[in-house]
Amino acid sequence: MTEIMDRDLASTPTVEQERRLVTAVPGPASQRLHARKLAAVSAGVGTMLPIYVERAAGGILVDVDGNHLIDFGSGIAVTNVGNAAPEVARRVTQQVGEFTHTCFMVTPYEAYVQVCEALNRLTPGRHEKRSALFNTGAEAVENAVKIARRFTGRDAVVVFDHGYHGRTNLTMAMTAKNMPYKDGFGPFASEIYRVPMSYPFREPAPISGEQAAARAITAIDKQVGINRTAAVVIEPIQGEGGFVVPAPGFLTAIAAWCAENGILFVADEVQTGFARTGAMFACEHEGIVPDMIITAKGIAGGLPLAAVTGRADIMDSVHGGGLGGTYGGNPVACAGALAAIDLIEGLDLVSAARRIESVMLARLQELAAAHPGIGDVRGRGAMLAIEIVKPGTRETTKEPDPAEAARISAACHQAGVVTLTCGTYGNVLRFLPPLVIPEHLLAEGLDILAGALAG
Ligand code: PLZ
């Protein structure tokens, strides 16, 4: 840490931090590449906005036509420290020159151990921990389930309505939404059970977090069986499902009940982790110490890396050789993680996320007051969203309006702001700017959103 603090941590990004459109979006060069994409890449791999990126840094993506777009997506909550952050680029480049791979299970190296030490230190709780590294969020989720089953000797895994945990066979079973994630891809893994989430905006009548937890717990007790349940796996703020923030007390009640019943409380912080929500991990907002925590995305500044971190007794219950994979904890990805973690701490990106929240949330609430189509404004830190409903239904049916959400998002794209949608009903616009986004780009992006909402 001191070594990099001596250098300029926040060194100037290589890309001018200014929105600038020089062609239509997408421009002709992107369109040519997209024609090749359609001919060469499986149609199953979609692209939301076919601008082909050439460079990116800070809060800007530059496409092959020279357009500079404001980034409100961070590649789905990955580039928390900024794209091609100079410190990440430097350490990754150095590692590539030293060695690119040995396989940690064959001949190990220090960076893997350092990443695990950092995770054990940074994740909630001061108890003794261990970590294991993987390549993707879904792979880490799968491994958390393996570990939970091994430790408890139980099979059942409980997940929640609107939850998202990945696209592999086990994690498809854990993911709630059928299209596009599951349709036609079954049969799915067994012993996965879904129970009701606390989704304050969509409760038929207001209920407290404790009441929503009691509802979920009753479902587990009656439909799954407490003694059969290995783990409850939950996103403290749901990501793909619509940035659903459960009512206060919901997570704490579930975690306490898990602890009383020998069920592991597993937090999927793949999207919420690494300062994104204005805390290093979202569990901290409610003082929750999960038995295991799953991380990925923001962990390594854009390099593919994921982890499971948990109580030492749980993590060490697995027989030697029971966890692994050729690339898990690849040294280049680990170098990216060590740089990203230094940046998150050194630049205090937890505070940066809170500053983004104070600017953005106020503006989104202002917009909601003026637009009857905004049913709800929610989220924490730099993980904020608006839920779009048919005008006039906000106080009554709250009927989702995915077409309007898509229209607003497309209008933002046309004006040079990369926004994403999400949600079970596809009607949520979500905002995930890099935590290093300059203030003027944040403000400009919000102005453009306001214009897009106005239609
Ligand atoms: N758990 C909470 O958000 C990934 C998926 C995008 P992988 N979310 C983005 C898409 O359409 O595939 C995610 C997540 C949570 C697990 C995952 C899975 O992480 O690294 O995509 O496997």
XYZ file of C-alpha atoms in Angstrom, residues 159-411:
253
model
C -32.829 -18.788 -2.884
C -35.278 -15.921 -3.390
C -37.805 -14.571 -5.847
C -36.102 -12.192 -8.332
C -32.669 -13.609 -7.412
C -29.848 -13.900 -9.951
C -26.859 -16.163 -9.412
C -25.544 -17.051 -12.886
C -26.009 -19.044 -16.077
C -24.321 -22.406 -15.384
C -26.555 -25.401 -14.776
C -26.664 -25.132 -10.982
C -26.877 -21.344 -10.991
C -29.629 -21.334 -13.638
C -31.664 -23.309 -11.127
C -30.851 -20.650 -8.536
C -31.699 -17.741 -10.859
C -35.375 -16.769 -10.794
C -36.063 -15.316 -14.217
C -36.915 -17.618 -17.109
C -36.229 -15.392 -20.145
C -33.505 -15.046 -21.229
C -31.586 -17.088 -18.658
C -33.291 -20.481 -18.482
C -35.793 -20.936 -21.298
C -35.114 -24.209 -23.104
C -31.934 -24.914 -21.107
C -33.291 -27.400 -18.562
C -33.532 -29.783 -16.865
C -32.108 -27.897 -13.936
C -30.255 -29.024 -10.832
C -32.404 -30.350 -8.007
C -32.693 -29.332 -4.347
C -32.947 -25.615 -5.066
C -35.959 -23.930 -3.421
C -37.233 -20.402 -4.027
C -38.987 -18.415 -1.320
C -40.530 -14.916 -1.220
C -38.217 -11.902 -1.158
C -38.809 -8.606 0.606
C -39.562 -6.231 -2.300
C -41.084 -3.186 -0.593
C -42.385 -1.510 -3.770
C -44.289 -4.635 -4.824
C -45.723 -5.863 -1.530
C -49.535 -5.982 -1.863
C -49.678 -4.242 1.546
C -46.794 -2.714 3.475
C -45.016 -5.254 5.684
C -41.896 -4.861 7.794
C -38.585 -6.543 7.104
C -39.200 -8.850 10.067
C -42.618 -9.842 8.709
C -41.177 -10.491 5.246
C -38.460 -12.624 6.870
C -41.096 -14.583 8.813
C -42.919 -15.229 5.527
C -39.741 -16.612 3.923
C -38.839 -18.636 7.022
C -42.310 -20.230 7.129
C -41.905 -21.208 3.478
C -38.532 -22.815 4.231
C -39.843 -24.596 7.320
C -43.020 -25.917 5.659
C -41.850 -26.566 2.105
C -38.160 -27.415 2.412
C -37.479 -28.510 5.974
C -35.086 -26.788 8.339
C -33.027 -29.927 8.917
C -32.591 -30.458 5.185
C -31.408 -26.914 4.433
C -27.678 -26.417 3.928
C -27.674 -22.746 3.003
C -29.677 -19.658 2.256
C -28.047 -17.811 -0.653
C -29.092 -14.190 -1.038
C -27.994 -10.970 -2.702
C -28.171 -8.261 0.011
C -29.387 -5.939 -2.749
C -30.643 -7.867 -5.763
C -28.878 -6.960 -9.002
C -30.331 -8.390 -12.214
C -33.667 -8.864 -10.414
C -34.197 -5.102 -10.256
C -31.950 -3.505 -7.614
C -34.376 -4.679 -4.968
C -33.412 -3.374 -1.534
C -35.164 -5.492 1.101
C -37.005 -3.773 3.937
C -34.778 -2.954 6.928
C -34.505 -5.912 9.292
C -35.224 -8.550 6.622
C -31.637 -9.684 6.142
C -30.797 -9.537 9.849
C -33.821 -11.658 10.742
C -32.972 -14.259 8.090
C -29.308 -14.334 9.150
C -30.207 -14.725 12.838
C -32.649 -17.544 12.059
C -30.021 -19.303 9.926
C -27.531 -19.109 12.797
C -30.063 -20.609 15.233
C -30.770 -23.514 12.887
C -27.340 -24.526 11.634
C -28.117 -23.162 8.163
C -25.336 -21.233 6.460
C -26.121 -17.647 5.492
C -24.350 -17.061 2.181
C -24.215 -13.533 0.761
C -23.903 -13.278 -3.017
C -22.066 -9.945 -3.211
C -20.956 -10.440 -6.809
C -22.697 -7.220 -7.892
C -22.837 -5.318 -4.570
C -19.243 -5.861 -3.476
C -16.089 -3.762 -3.421
C -17.374 -0.350 -2.361
C -20.220 -0.316 -4.892
C -22.990 0.371 -2.364
C -21.081 2.852 -0.194
C -19.695 0.122 2.069
C -16.978 -2.352 1.188
C -19.745 -4.998 1.189
C -23.497 -4.425 1.266
C -23.971 -6.770 4.262
C -22.259 -4.104 6.364
C -25.228 -1.741 5.995
C -27.158 -4.077 8.290
C -24.254 -5.274 10.417
C -24.532 -8.784 8.982
C -21.624 -11.209 9.130
C -22.293 -13.926 6.553
C -20.939 -17.440 7.024
C -19.717 -17.273 3.426
C -19.512 -14.351 1.010
C -19.237 -14.671 -2.761
C -17.375 -11.958 -4.658
C -16.445 -11.298 -8.310
C -16.959 -8.348 -10.728
C -15.445 -5.341 -8.887
C -12.721 -7.486 -7.330
C -10.106 -7.132 -10.086
C -10.641 -3.947 -12.114
C -11.973 -5.899 -15.119
C -9.859 -9.049 -14.981
C -11.890 -12.239 -14.557
C -11.677 -13.334 -10.938
C -14.129 -14.506 -8.281
C -13.912 -15.792 -4.742
C -15.628 -17.543 -1.885
C -14.587 -16.333 1.556
C -15.923 -17.856 4.737
C -15.495 -19.080 8.272
C -12.314 -21.144 8.505
C -14.141 -24.203 9.889
C -16.569 -24.184 6.963
C -13.982 -23.543 4.254
C -11.585 -26.139 5.704
C -14.265 -28.822 5.923
C -13.660 -29.705 2.272
C -11.254 -32.553 1.519
C -7.974 -31.582 -0.175
C -8.442 -31.358 -3.931
C -12.210 -30.884 -3.578
C -12.068 -27.308 -4.854
C -10.135 -25.913 -7.788
C -9.925 -25.485 -11.529
C -7.183 -24.865 -14.071
C -7.425 -21.081 -14.077
C -8.932 -20.237 -10.676
C -6.872 -17.411 -9.190
C -4.853 -16.910 -12.356
C -1.782 -14.754 -11.536
C -2.686 -12.005 -14.025
C -6.190 -11.720 -12.554
C -4.692 -11.724 -9.053
C -2.372 -8.852 -10.013
C -5.454 -6.951 -11.199
C -7.209 -7.695 -7.903
C -4.293 -6.553 -5.756
C -4.140 -3.286 -7.698
C -7.913 -2.784 -7.596
C -8.074 -3.460 -3.852
C -5.240 -0.962 -3.241
C -7.118 1.611 -5.304
C -10.431 1.002 -3.513
C -8.738 1.515 -0.154
C -6.179 4.143 -1.175
C -8.691 6.357 -2.986
C -11.430 5.671 -0.401
C -13.920 4.586 -3.029
C -16.429 3.716 -0.288
C -16.750 7.467 0.322
C -16.777 8.081 -3.436
C -19.786 5.737 -3.782
C -21.550 7.659 -1.028
C -20.868 10.940 -2.786
C -22.301 9.497 -5.995
C -25.383 8.422 -4.028
C -25.904 11.897 -2.594
C -25.731 13.545 -6.029
C -27.645 10.898 -7.938
C -30.348 9.932 -5.471
C -31.421 13.537 -4.936
C -31.676 14.070 -8.682
C -33.550 10.795 -9.279
C -36.032 11.681 -6.535
C -36.559 15.080 -8.124
C -37.220 13.372 -11.470
C -39.619 10.904 -9.840
C -41.635 13.766 -8.360
C -42.064 15.203 -11.851
C -42.636 11.951 -13.790
C -45.620 9.758 -12.946
C -43.938 6.911 -14.861
C -41.211 6.583 -12.218
C -42.795 4.270 -9.665
C -39.854 3.877 -7.331
C -36.335 5.185 -6.754
C -34.043 2.876 -4.812
C -30.576 1.504 -4.222
C -27.514 2.392 -2.229
C -24.250 4.113 -3.039
C -23.451 3.940 -6.742
C -26.013 1.160 -7.269
C -29.221 3.096 -7.906
C -32.304 2.495 -10.009
C -35.687 3.786 -11.075
C -38.590 1.415 -11.667
C -40.799 2.442 -14.583
C -44.564 1.850 -14.388
C -47.524 2.857 -16.534
C -48.396 6.450 -15.642
C -51.343 6.587 -13.303
C -50.659 3.132 -11.861
C -47.961 4.220 -9.403
C -50.395 4.455 -6.503
C -52.534 1.497 -7.593
C -51.440 -1.442 -9.753
C -47.816 -0.390 -10.283
C -48.108 -2.031 -13.677
C -44.571 -2.483 -15.094
C -43.741 -0.595 -18.298
C -40.739 -2.377 -19.859
C -41.306 -0.719 -23.255
C -40.991 2.738 -21.697
C -37.879 1.672 -19.760
C -36.358 0.426 -23.022
C -37.299 3.681 -24.765
C -35.672 5.819 -22.058
C -32.545 3.672 -22.055
C -32.276 3.828 -25.866
C -32.691 7.624 -25.772
